[in-house]
C-alpha positions as semicolon CSV with decimal commas, in nm:
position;residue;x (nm);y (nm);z (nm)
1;X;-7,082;0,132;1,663
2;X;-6,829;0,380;1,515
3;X;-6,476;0,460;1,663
4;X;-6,574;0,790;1,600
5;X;-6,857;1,018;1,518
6;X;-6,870;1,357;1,423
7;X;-7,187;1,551;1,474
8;X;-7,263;1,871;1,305
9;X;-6,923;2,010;1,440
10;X;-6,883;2,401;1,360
11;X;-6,574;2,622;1,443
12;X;-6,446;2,961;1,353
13;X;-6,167;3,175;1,445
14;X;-6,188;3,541;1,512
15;X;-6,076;3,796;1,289
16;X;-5,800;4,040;1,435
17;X;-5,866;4,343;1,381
18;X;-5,559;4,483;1,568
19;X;-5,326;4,396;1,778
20;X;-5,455;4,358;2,102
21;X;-5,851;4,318;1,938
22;X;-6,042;4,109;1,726
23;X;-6,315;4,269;1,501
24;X;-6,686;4,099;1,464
25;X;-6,590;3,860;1,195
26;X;-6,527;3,570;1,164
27;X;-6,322;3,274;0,953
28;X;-6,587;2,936;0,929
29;X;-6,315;2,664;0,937
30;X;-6,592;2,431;0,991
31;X;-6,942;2,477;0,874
32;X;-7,180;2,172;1,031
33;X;-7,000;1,868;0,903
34;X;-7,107;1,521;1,048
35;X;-6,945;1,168;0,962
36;X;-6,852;0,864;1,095
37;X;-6,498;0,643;1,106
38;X;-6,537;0,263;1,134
39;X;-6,305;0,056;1,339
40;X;-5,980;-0,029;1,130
41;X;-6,086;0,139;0,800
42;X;-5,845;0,465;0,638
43;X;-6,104;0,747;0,619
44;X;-5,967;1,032;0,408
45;X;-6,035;1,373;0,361
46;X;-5,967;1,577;0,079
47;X;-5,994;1,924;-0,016
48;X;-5,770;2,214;-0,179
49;X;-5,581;2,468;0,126
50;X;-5,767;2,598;0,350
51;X;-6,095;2,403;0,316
52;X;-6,046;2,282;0,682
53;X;-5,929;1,962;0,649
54;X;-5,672;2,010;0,938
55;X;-5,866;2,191;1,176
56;X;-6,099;1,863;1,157
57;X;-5,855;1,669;1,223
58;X;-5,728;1,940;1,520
59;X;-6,092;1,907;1,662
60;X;-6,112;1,482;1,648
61;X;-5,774;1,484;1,861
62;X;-5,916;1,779;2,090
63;X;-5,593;2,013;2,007
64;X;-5,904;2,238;1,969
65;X;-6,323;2,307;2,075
66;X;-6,551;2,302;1,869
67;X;-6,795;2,603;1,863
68;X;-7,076;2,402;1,839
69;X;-7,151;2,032;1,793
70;X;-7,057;1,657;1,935
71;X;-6,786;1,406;1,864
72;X;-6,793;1,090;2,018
73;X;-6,490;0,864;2,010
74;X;-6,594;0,481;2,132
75;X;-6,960;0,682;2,255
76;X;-6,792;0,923;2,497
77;X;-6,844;1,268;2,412
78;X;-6,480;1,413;2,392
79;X;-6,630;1,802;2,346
80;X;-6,762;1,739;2,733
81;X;-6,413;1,630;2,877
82;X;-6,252;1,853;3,145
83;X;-5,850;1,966;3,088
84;X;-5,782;1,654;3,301
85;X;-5,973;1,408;3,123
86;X;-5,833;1,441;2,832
87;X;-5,469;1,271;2,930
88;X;-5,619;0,948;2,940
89;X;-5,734;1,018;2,546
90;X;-5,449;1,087;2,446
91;X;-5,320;0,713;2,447
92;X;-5,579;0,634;2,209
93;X;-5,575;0,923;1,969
94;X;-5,197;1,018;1,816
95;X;-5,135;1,219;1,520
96;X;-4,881;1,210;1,246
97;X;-4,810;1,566;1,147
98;X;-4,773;1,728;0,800
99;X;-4,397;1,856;0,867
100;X;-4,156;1,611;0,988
101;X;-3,888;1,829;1,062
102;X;-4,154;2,111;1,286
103;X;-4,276;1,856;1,396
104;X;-3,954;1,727;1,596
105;X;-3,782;1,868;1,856
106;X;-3,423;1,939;1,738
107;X;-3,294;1,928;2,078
108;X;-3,405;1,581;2,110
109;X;-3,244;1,274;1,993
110;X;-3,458;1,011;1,839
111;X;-3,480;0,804;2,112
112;X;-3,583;1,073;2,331
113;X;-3,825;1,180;2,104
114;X;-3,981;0,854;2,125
115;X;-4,006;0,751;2,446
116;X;-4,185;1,081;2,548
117;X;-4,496;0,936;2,491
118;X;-4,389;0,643;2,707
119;X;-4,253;0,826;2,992
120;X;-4,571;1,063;3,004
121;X;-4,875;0,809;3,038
122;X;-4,647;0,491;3,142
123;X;-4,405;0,388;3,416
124;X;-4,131;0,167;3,239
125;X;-3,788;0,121;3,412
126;X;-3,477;0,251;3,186
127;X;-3,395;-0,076;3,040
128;X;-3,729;-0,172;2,921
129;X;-3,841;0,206;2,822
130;X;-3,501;0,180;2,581
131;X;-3,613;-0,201;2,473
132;X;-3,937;-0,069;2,352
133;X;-3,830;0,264;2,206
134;X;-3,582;0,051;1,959
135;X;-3,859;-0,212;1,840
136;X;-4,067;0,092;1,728
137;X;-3,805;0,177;1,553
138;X;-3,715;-0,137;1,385
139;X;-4,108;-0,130;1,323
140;X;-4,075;0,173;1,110
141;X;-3,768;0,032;0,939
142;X;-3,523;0,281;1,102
143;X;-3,161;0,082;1,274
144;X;-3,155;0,131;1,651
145;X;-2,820;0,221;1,629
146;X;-2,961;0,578;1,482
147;X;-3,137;0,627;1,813
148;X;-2,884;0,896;1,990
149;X;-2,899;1,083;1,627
150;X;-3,090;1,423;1,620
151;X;-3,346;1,500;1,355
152;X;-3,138;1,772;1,195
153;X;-2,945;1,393;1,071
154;X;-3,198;1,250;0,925
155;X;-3,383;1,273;0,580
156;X;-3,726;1,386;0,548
157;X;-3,865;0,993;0,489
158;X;-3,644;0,878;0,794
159;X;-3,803;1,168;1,013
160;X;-4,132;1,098;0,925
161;X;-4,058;0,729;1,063
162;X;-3,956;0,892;1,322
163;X;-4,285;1,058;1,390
164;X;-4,509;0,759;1,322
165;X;-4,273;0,539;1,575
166;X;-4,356;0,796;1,815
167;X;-4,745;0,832;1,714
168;X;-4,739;0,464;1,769
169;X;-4,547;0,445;2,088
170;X;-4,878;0,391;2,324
171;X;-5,090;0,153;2,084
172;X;-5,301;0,407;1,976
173;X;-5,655;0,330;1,858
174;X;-5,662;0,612;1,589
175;X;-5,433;0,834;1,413
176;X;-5,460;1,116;1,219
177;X;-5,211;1,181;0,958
178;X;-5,208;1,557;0,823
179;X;-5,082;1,516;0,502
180;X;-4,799;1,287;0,632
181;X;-4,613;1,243;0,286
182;X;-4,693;1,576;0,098
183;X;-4,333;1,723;0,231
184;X;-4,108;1,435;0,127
185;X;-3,947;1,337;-0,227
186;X;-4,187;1,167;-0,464
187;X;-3,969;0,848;-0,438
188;X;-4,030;0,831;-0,055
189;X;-4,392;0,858;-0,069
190;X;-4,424;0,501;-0,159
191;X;-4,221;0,337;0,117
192;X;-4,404;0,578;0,419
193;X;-4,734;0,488;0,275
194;X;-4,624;0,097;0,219
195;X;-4,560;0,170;0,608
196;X;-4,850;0,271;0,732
197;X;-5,065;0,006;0,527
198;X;-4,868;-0,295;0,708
199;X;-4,879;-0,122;1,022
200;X;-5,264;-0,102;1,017
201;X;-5,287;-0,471;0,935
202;X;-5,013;-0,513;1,246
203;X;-5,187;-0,327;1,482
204;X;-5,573;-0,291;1,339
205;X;-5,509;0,103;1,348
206;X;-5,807;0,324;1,209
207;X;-5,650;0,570;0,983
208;X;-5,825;0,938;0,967
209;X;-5,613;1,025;0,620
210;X;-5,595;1,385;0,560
211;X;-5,488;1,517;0,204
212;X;-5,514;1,719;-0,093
213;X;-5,392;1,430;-0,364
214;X;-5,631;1,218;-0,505
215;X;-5,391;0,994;-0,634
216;X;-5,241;0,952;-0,285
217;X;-5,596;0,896;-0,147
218;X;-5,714;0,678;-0,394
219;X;-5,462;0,445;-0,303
220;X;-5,478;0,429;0,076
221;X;-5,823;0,485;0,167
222;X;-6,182;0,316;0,226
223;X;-6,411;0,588;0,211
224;X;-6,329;0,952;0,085
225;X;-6,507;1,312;0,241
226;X;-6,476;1,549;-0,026
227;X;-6,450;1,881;0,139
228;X;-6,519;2,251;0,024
229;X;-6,494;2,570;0,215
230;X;-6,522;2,409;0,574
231;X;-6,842;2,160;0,403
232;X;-6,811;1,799;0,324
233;X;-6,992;1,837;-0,006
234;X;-6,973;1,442;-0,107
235;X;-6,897;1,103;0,077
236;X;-6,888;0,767;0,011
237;X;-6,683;0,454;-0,051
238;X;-6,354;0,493;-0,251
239;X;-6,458;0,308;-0,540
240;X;-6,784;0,474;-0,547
241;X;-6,685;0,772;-0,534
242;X;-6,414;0,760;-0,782
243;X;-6,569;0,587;-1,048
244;X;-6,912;0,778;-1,023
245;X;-6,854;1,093;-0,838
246;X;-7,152;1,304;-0,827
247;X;-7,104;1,675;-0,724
248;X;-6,923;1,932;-0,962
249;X;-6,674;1,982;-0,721
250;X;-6,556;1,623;-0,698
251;X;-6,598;1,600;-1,065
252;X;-6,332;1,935;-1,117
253;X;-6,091;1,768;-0,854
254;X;-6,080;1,385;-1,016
255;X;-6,046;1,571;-1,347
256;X;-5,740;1,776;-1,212
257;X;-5,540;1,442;-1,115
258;X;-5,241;1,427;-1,416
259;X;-5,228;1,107;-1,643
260;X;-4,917;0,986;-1,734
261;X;-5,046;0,817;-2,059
262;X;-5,090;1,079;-2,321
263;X;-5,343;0,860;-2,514
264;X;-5,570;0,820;-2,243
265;X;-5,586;1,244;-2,168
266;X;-5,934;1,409;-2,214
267;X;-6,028;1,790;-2,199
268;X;-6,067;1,908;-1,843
269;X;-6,340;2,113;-1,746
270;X;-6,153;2,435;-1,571
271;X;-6,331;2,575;-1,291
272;X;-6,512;2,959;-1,336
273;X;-6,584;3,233;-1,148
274;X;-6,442;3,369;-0,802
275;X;-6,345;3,186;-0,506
276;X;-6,533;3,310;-0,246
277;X;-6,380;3,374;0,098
278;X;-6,463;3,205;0,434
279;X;-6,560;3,541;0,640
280;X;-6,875;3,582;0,523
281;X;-7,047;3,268;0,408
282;X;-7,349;3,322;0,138
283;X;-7,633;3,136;0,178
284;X;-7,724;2,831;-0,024
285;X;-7,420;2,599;-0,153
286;X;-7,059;2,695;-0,135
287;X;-6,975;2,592;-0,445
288;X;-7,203;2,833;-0,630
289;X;-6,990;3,106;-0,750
290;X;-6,765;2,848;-0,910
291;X;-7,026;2,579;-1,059
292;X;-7,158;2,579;-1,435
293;X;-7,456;2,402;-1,314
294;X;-7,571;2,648;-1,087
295;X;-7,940;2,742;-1,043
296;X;-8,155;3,025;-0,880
297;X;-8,235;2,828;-0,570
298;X;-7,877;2,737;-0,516
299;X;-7,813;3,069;-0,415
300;X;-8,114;3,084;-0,130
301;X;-8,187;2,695;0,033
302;X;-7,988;2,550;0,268
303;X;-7,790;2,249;0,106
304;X;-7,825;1,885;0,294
305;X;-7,656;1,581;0,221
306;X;-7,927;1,342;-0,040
307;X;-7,768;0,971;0,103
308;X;-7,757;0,817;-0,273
309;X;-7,755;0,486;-0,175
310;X;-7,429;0,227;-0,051
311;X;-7,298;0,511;0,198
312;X;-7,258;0,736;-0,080
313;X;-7,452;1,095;0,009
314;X;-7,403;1,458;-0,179
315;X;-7,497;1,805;-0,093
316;X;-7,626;1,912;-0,444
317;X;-7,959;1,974;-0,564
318;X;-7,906;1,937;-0,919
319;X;-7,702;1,594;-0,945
320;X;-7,628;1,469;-1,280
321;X;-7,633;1,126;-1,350
């Protein structure tokens, strides 16, 4: 059985219309996405701004409802829980957010910041709640001595430490990083992600990887939901994926990736046409106003996933081989 299963999850915000109203229309974040994450595997997803990679994530961890649709994490239904049920999920599901300096309380010293996991779902005396606060952070390679420092004295890499000490504070199950290194130098990426791949083998964590950078994801991850416009469009094993990806879409965004050998660059096919917005959906696939394969009925059938095979499934009616 999966850790956790999405099932044909939709949500939308309202449009405001003024201050104190909302008009008729609305944003679809998520348009009737379903997938599952095995036990101790890094499932990523990937997607340009605003294709509602987040709010996924924000659903999975119940920071928001769903408007319609199920996710089950270990077969309970989490959409069903009361306000007070959902404490006790909250030692299994953390989150490793994309800002590591928002993200932190300034007011808070490291160790405070911490232990407020601990102090909230566990009873720990003072000596052993400051014991366990400075192995998590020798875990995440920070000195305990740096414990009474605030965040504002830290660098981006060492705050980010900070934040997956504290994601990992309770043992967590799962954790959802929100484009965890996309804010930090390009020479710090390395060690955080170095980080979280020994701390999965230390503590069999299941990743939910969140990102826009291929590169990044091709390096961390098992299996890869390409998303477009609040749809997963393609999914499937890394390897499959990446080697034979199958939808235009997926195609456009491998071809983006940079290579640093100039001998080994080939022409990139630029994407076309206008970038529709999320108010009003059209019917058919999202991706035709953009694709140079499109067809008539692309524009009128509804789009399901064909399951190609090895896990590997795409929403496209005209696949190329």
């Amino acid at each position: 059985m999966a850790l956790v299963s999405v099932k044909n999850i939709v949500k939308t915000f309202p449009v405001r219309k003024g201050l104190f109203s909302f008009s008729k229309k609305c944003i679809h974040a998520v348009n009737d996405i379903s997938f599952d994450i095995n036990s101790a595997e890094t499932f990523a997803i990937v997607g340009e701004s605003g294709c509602g990679k987040s709010t996924t994530g924000r659903l999975i961890n119940r920071l928001l409802i769903p408007d319609s649709g199920e996710i089950f994490f270990e077969g309970l239904n989490i959409c069903a829980l009361e306000k007070e049920q959902i404490l006790p999920l909250r030692k299994e599901i953390q989150i490793v957010f994309q800002d590591p300096y928002s993200s932190l309380n300034p007011r808070m010293s490291a160790e405070r910041i911490i232990s407020e996991p601990l102090l909230i779902h566990k009873k720990m005396r003072s000596n052993e709640l400051k014991k366990a606060v400075h192995e998590l952070m020798e875990i995440v390679g920070l000195s305990a001595d740096y414990g009474s420092r605030y965040p504002h004295e830290f660098s981006g890499g060492q705050r980010q430490r900070i934040g997956i000490a504290r994601a990992l504070a309770l043992r967590p199950k799962l954790v959802i990083a929100d484009e965890p290194i996309s804010s930090l130098d390009v020479s710090i990426r390395a060690q955080i992600l170095n980080l979280m791949q020994n701390l999965q083998k230390e503590f069999a964590l299941t990743y939910l990887f969140i990102s826009h950078d291929l590169s990044i994801v091709e390096v961390i991850s098992d299996r890869v939901a390409v998303m477009y416009l609040g749809t997963i469009v393609e999914i499937g094993p890394k390897e499959s994926l990446f080697k034979n990806p199958r939808h235009p879409y997926t195609k456009a965004l491998l071809q983006a990736v940079p290579i640093p050998d100039p001998k080994l660059r080939k022409a990139k096919e630029i994407l076309q046409g206008e970038i529709p917005g999320n108010i009003n959906l059209s019917p058919g696939c999202v991706f035709q106003t953009r694709c140079t394969k499109v067809q008539p009925d692309c524009k009128i059938r509804k789009i399901d996933a064909l399951d190609l095979g090895g896990g590997h499934s795409v929403a496209c009616l005209h696949i190329d081989n």
